[in-house]
Every structure is written in structure tokens, then in C-alpha cells.
PDB file of C-alpha atoms in Angstrom:
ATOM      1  CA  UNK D   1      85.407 113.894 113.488  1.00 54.00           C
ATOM      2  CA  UNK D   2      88.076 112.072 115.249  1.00 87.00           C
ATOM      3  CA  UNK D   3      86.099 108.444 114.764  1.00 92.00           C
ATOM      4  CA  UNK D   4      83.829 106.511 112.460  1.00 92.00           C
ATOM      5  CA  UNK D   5      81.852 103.084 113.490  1.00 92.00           C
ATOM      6  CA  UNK D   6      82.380 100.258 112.307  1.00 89.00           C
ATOM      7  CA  UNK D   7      80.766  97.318 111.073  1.00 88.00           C
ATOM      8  CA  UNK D   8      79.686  96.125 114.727  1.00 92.00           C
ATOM      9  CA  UNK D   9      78.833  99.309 115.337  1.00 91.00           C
ATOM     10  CA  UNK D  10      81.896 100.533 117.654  1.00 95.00           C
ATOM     11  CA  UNK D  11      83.779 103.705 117.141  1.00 96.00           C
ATOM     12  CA  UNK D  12      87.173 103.742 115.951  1.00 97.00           C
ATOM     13  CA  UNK D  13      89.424 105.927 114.194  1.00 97.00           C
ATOM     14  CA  UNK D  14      87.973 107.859 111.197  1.00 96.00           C
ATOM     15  CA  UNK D  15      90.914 106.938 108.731  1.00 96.00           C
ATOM     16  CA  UNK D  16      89.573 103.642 108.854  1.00 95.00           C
ATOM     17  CA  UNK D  17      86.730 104.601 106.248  1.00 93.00           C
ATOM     18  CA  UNK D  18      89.066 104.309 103.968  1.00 93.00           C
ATOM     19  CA  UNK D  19      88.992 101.369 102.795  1.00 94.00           C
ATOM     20  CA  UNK D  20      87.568  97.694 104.010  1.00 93.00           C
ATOM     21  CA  UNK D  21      90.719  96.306 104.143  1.00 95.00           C
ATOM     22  CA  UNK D  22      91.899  99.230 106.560  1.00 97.00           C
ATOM     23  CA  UNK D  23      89.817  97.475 109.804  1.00 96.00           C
ATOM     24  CA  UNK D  24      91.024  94.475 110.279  1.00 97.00           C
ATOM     25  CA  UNK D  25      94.617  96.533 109.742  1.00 97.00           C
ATOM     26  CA  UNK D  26      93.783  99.145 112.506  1.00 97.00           C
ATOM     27  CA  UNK D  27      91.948  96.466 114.994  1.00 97.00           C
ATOM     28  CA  UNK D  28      94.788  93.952 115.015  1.00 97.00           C
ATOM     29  CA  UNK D  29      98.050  95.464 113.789  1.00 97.00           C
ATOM     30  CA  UNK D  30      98.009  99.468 113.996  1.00 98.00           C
ATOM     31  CA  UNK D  31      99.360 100.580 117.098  1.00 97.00           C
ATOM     32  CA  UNK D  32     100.488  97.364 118.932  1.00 97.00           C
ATOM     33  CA  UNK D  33     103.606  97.430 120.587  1.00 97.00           C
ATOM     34  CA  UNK D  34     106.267  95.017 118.219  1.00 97.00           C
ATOM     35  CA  UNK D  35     109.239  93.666 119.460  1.00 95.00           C
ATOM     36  CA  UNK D  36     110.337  91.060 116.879  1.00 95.00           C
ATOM     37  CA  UNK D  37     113.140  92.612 114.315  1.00 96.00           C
ATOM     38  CA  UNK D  38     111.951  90.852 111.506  1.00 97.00           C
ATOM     39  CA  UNK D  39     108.603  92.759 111.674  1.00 97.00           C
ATOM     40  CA  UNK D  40     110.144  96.282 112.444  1.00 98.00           C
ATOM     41  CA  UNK D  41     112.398  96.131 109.394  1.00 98.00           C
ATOM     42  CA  UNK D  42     109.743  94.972 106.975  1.00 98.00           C
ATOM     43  CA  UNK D  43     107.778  97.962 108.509  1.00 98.00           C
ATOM     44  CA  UNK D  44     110.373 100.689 107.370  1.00 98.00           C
ATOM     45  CA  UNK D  45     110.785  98.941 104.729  1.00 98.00           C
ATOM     46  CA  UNK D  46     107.116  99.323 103.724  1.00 98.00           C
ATOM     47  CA  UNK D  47     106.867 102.586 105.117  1.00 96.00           C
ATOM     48  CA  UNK D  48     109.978 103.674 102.739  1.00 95.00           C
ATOM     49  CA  UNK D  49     107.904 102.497  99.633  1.00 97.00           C
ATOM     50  CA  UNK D  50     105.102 104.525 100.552  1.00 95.00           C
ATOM     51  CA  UNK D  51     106.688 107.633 100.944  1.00 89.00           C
ATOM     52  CA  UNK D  52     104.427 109.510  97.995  1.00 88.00           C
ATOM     53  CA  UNK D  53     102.008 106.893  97.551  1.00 92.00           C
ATOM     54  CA  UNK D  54      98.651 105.840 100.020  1.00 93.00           C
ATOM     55  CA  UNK D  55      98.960 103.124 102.920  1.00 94.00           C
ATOM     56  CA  UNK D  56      96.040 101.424 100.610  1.00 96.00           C
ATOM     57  CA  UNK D  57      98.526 100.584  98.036  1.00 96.00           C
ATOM     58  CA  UNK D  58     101.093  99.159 100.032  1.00 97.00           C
ATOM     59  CA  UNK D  59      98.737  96.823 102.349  1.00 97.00           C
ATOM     60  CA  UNK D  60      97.204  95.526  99.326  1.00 97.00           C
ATOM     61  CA  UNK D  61     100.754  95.143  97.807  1.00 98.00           C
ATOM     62  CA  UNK D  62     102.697  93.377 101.133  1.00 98.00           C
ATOM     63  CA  UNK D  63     102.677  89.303 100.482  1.00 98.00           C
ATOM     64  CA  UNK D  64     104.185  90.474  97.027  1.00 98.00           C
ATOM     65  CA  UNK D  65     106.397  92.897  98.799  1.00 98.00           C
ATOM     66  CA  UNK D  66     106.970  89.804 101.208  1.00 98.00           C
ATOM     67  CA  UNK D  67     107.225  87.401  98.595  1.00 98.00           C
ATOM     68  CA  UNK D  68     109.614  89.951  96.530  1.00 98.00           C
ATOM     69  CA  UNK D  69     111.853  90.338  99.610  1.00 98.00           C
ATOM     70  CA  UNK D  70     112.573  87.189 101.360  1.00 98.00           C
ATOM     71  CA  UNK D  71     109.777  87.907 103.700  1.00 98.00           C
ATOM     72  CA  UNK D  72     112.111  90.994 105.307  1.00 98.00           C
ATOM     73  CA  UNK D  73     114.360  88.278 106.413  1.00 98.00           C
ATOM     74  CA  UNK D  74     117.333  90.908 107.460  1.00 98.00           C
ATOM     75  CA  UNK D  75     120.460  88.434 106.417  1.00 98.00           C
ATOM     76  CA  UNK D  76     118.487  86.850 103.254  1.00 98.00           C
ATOM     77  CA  UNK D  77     117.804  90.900 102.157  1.00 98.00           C
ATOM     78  CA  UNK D  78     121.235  92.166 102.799  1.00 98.00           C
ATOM     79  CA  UNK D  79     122.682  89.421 101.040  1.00 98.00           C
ATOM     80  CA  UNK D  80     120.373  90.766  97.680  1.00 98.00           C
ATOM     81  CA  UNK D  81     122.798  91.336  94.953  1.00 98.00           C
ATOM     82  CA  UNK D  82     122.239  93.264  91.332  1.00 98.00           C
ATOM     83  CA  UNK D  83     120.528  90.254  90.148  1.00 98.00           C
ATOM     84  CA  UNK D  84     117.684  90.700  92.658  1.00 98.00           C
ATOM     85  CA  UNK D  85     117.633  94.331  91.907  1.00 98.00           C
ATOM     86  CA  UNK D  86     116.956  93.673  88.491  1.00 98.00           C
ATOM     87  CA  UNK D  87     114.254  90.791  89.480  1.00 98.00           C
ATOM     88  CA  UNK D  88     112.373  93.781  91.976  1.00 98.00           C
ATOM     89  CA  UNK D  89     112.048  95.922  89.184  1.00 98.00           C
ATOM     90  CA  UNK D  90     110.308  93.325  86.532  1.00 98.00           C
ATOM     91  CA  UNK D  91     107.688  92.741  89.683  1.00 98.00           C
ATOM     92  CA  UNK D  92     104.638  93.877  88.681  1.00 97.00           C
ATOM     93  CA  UNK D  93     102.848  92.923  92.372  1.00 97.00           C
ATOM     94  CA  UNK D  94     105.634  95.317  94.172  1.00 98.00           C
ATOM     95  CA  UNK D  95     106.115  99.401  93.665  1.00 97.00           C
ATOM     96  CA  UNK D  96     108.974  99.084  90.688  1.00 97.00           C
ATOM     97  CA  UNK D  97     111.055 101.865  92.188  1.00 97.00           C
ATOM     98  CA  UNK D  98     115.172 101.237  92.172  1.00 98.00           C
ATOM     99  CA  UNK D  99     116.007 103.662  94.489  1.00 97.00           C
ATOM    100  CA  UNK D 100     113.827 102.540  97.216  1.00 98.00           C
ATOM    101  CA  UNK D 101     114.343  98.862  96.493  1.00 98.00           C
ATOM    102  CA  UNK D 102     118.449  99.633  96.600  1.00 98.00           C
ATOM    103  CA  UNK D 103     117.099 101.313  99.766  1.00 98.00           C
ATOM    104  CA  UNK D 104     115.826  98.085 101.234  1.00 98.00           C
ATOM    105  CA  UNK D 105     118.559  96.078 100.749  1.00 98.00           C
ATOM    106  CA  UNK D 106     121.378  98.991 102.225  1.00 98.00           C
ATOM    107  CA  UNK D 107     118.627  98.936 105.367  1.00 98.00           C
ATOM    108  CA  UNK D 108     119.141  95.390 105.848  1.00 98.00           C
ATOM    109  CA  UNK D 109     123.123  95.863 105.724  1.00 98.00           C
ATOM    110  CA  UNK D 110     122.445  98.878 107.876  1.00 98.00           C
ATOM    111  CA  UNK D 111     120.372  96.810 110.455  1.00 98.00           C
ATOM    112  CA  UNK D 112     122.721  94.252 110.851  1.00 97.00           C
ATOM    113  CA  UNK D 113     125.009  96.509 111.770  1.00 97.00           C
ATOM    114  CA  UNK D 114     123.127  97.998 114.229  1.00 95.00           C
ATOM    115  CA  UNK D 115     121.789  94.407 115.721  1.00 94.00           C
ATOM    116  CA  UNK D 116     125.378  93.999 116.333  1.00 94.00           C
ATOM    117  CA  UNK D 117     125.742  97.211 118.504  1.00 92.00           C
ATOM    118  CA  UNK D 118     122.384  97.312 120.471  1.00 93.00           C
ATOM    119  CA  UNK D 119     121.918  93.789 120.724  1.00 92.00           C
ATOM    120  CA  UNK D 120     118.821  93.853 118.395  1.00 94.00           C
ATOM    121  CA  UNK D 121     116.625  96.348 115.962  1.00 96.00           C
ATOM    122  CA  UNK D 122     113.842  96.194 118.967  1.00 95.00           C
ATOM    123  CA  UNK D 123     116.164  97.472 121.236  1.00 94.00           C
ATOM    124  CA  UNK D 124     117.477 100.292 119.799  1.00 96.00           C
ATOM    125  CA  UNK D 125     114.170 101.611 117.974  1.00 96.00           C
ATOM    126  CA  UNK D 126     112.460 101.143 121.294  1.00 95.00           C
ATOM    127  CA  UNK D 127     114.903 103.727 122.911  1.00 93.00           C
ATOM    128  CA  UNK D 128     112.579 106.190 121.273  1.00 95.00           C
ATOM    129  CA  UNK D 129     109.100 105.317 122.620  1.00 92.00           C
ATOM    130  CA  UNK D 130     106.888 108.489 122.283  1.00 85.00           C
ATOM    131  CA  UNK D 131     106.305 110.129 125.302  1.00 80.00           C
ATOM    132  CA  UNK D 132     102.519 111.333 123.999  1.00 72.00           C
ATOM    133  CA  UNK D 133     102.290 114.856 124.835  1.00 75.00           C
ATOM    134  CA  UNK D 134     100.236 115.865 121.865  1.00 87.00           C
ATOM    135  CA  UNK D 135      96.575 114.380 121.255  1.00 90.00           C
ATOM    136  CA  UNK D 136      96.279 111.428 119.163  1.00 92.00           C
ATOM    137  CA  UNK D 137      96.384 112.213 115.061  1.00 91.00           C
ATOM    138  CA  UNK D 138      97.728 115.607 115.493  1.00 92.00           C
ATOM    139  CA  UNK D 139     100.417 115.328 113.843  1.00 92.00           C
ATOM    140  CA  UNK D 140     102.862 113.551 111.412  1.00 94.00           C
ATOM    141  CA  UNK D 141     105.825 114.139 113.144  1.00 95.00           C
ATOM    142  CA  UNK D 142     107.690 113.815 116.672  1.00 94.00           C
ATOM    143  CA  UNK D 143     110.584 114.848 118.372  1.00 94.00           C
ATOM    144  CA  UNK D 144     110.965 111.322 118.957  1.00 96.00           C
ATOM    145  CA  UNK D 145     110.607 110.179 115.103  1.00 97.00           C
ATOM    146  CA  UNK D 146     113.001 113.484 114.220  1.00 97.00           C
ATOM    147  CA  UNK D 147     116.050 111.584 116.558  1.00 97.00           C
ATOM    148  CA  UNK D 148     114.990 108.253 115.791  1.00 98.00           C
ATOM    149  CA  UNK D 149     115.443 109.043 111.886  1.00 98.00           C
ATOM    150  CA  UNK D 150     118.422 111.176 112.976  1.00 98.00           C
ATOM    151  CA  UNK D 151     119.864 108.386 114.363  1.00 98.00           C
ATOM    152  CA  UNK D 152     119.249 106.392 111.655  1.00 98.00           C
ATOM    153  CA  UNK D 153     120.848 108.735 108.852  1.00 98.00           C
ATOM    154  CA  UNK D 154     123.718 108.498 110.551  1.00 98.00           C
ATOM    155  CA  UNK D 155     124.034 105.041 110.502  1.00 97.00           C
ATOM    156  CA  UNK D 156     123.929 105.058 106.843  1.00 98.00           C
ATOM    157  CA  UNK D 157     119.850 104.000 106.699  1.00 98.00           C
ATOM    158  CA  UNK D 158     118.253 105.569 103.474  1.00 97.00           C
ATOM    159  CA  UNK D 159     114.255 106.700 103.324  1.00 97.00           C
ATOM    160  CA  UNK D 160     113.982 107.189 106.819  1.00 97.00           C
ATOM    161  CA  UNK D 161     113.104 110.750 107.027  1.00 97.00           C
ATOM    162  CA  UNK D 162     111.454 111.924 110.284  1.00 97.00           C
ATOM    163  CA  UNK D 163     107.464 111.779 109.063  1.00 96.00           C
ATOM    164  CA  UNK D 164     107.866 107.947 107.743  1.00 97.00           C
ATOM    165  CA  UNK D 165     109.763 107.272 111.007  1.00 97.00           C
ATOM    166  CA  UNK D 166     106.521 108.661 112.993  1.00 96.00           C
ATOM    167  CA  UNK D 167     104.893 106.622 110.386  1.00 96.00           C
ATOM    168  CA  UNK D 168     106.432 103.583 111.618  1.00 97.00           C
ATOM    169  CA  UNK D 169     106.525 104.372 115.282  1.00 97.00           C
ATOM    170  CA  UNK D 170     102.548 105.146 114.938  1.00 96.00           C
ATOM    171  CA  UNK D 171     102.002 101.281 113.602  1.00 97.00           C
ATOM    172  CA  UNK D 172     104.298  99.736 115.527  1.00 97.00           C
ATOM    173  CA  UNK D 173     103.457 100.450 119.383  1.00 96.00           C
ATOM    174  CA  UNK D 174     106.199 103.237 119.886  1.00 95.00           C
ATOM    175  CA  UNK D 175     103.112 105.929 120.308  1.00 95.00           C
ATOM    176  CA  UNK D 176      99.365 104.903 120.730  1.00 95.00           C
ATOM    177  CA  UNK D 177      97.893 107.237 117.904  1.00 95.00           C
ATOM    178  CA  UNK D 178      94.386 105.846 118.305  1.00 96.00           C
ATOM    179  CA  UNK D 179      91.790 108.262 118.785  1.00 96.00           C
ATOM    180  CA  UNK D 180      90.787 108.513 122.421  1.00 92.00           C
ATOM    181  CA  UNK D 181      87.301 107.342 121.629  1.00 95.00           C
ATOM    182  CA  UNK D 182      88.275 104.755 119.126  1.00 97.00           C
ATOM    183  CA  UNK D 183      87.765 101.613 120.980  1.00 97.00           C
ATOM    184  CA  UNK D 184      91.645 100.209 120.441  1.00 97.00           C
ATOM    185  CA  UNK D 185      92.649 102.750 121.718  1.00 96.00           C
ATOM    186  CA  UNK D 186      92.102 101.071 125.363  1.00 96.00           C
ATOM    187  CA  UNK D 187      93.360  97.848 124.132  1.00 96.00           C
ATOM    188  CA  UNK D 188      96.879  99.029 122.661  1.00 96.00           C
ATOM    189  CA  UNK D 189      97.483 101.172 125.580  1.00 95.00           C
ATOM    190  CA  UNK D 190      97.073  97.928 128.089  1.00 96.00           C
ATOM    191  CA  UNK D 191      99.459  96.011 125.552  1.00 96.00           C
ATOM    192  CA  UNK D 192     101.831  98.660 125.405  1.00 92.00           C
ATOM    193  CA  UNK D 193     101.829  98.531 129.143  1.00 91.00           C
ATOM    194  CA  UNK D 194     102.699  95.658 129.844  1.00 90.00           C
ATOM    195  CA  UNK D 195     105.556  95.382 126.962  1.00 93.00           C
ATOM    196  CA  UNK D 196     108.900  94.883 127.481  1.00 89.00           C
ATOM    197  CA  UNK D 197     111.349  95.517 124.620  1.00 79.00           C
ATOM    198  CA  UNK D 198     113.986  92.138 123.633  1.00 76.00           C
ATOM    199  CA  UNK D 199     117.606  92.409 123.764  1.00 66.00           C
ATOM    200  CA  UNK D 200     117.856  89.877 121.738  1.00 47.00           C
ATOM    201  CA  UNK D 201     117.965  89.809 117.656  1.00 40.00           C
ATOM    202  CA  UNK D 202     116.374  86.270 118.195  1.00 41.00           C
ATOM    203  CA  UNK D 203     113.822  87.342 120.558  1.00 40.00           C
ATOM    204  CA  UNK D 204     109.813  87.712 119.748  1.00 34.00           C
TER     205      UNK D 204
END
């Protein structure tokens, strides 16, 4: 069953039985397209701290991961030093994990870096927009998310292996994943559409 319904009674994806909190999530957010940089790093950067864990955990968890983080601001992050390290891992509303905070923090670096050579995150992720040859939710990879986290790598990004990549690319626009009869599925596709990736670090 590739869709549920939900509490008015329209399909949409099945995952989103897993939890209240995952509708509003899927019907608003999931699958959007997202051009502003601020919201594509905190999205990797989320996506990086769930890598072993469930999706649940980290929505319930992001305004302390936001809070925790300088809501993803990319200058204010790469700017952490050991001190904020050390703060991350006494915060009990975050996932206490050094490596992946230390992770963070080299991403923002990493993205500024990268802001300065394609003009902004949005710009260069966007490069990769899935080209959706394989049905909706059938799989957790892409050869899209395998260069896009190849790319990545070699810019010196950390927990950005090719499944949380698709991960990312799934949530933020870069593939509509929803389930043909889920009824986003219409709606992202006509946003997507009409969506024009910024040049821009500044831009929305």
C-alpha cells in the first residue's frame, strides 16, 4: 500500500501513519521545491543527525536543534568554536553526538566555501534535480544523490553519504517522492514547476 488517508479523509503517502506529527510535515514541507540556503543547510544538517536514528526523533528534536545551532545560520555555525562543541554535547533537547555536531560546523565552513564558487548553496545543490525515472518510494538512493554527495565529499563536507543526500533531495523539492495517488503529490509537482533556483546566497 503505497497511501494511507488522512484525517480529512484524502490519501497520501503511507509513511505518514507514522506518527501525528508526520502530516502536517508531509502536507506542507516534504517535497517542496527550497531555494533559500539557510533552509538547505539546516536540512543536511538534520539529515546528518539522523543517519541511524528515525525522522520522528529529529522533527520532534529541530527548534532545539535550531535553538542549539544558531538557527543553521551558515556564518554564525561556521564561526562555532570548541566551546560550542562542548555546549552541543551537555544539550539534552539535541542528539549528543560529537562527531556529527563537529560535522555541522565543518559543513557550514564547507558551504561557505562553496557559496563563494556557485554563487549560493541553492544553486549548486539544484544542479542535481532528479530526473524521476523510477516510481515514487522505490528507492533510497539516486544517481543524482550518489554525484551530489560525490560532489560534496570532495569539497571536504562530512555525513553526506549518497542515501542521506537522496534523503535531503526527497524533502527538499529536488525529486517529487510523493506517491502518485497521495494527494501532494499534484501540488509539489505544480510548485516544482514553476521553480526557479537563486543565484544568490541572499536570495529566498
Amino acid at each position: 500500500m503505497t497511501t494511507i488517508n488522512g484525517p480529512d479523509g484524502l490519501p497520501r503517502c503511507a509513511w505518514c501513519a507514522g506518527a501525528p506529527e508526520f502530516v502536517p510535515y508531509h502536507d506542507h514541507e516534504w517535497g517542496f521545491p527550497v531555494g533559500n540556503d539557510r533552509r538547505l543547510f539546516e536540512k543536511l544538517s538534520l539529515e546528518a543527525f539522523q543517519s541511524g536514528l528515525s525522522w520522528r526523533t529529529i522533527l520532534n528534536k529541530r527548534e532545539a536543534f535550531r535553538a542549539g545551532f544558531a538557527d543553521f545560520e551558515i556564518a554564525r555555525v561556521a564561526a562555532f568554536t570548541q566551546a560550542d562543541v562542548d555546549r552541543l554535547l551537555q544539550d539534552a533537547g539535541i542528539v549528543r553526538h560529537r562527531g556529527k555536531i563537529e560535522a555541522v560546523i565543518n559543513n557550514a565552513a564547507r558551504a561557505q566555501e562553496l557559496i563563494a564558487e556557485a554563487g549560493s548553496l541553492a544553486a549548486f545543490v539544484w544542479r542535481y534535480e532528479a530526473k524521476e525515472t523510477a516510481p515514487p518510494q522505490s528507492r533510497s538512493t539516486s544517481p543524482e544523490s550518489e554525484a551530489l554527495s560525490k560532489a560534496l565529499k570532495k569539497r571536504g563536507w562530512r555525513f553526506v553519504g549518497p542515501t542521506t543526500v537522496f534523503a535531503f533531495m526527497q524533502a527538499m523539492g529536488l525529486v517529487n517522492d510523493h506517491a502518485q495517488g497521495c494527494v501532494i503529490h499534484a501540488r509539489a509537482a505544480e510548485a516544482r514547476k514553476g521553480f526557479v533556483p537563486p543565484a544568490s546566497a541572499h536570495s529566498l
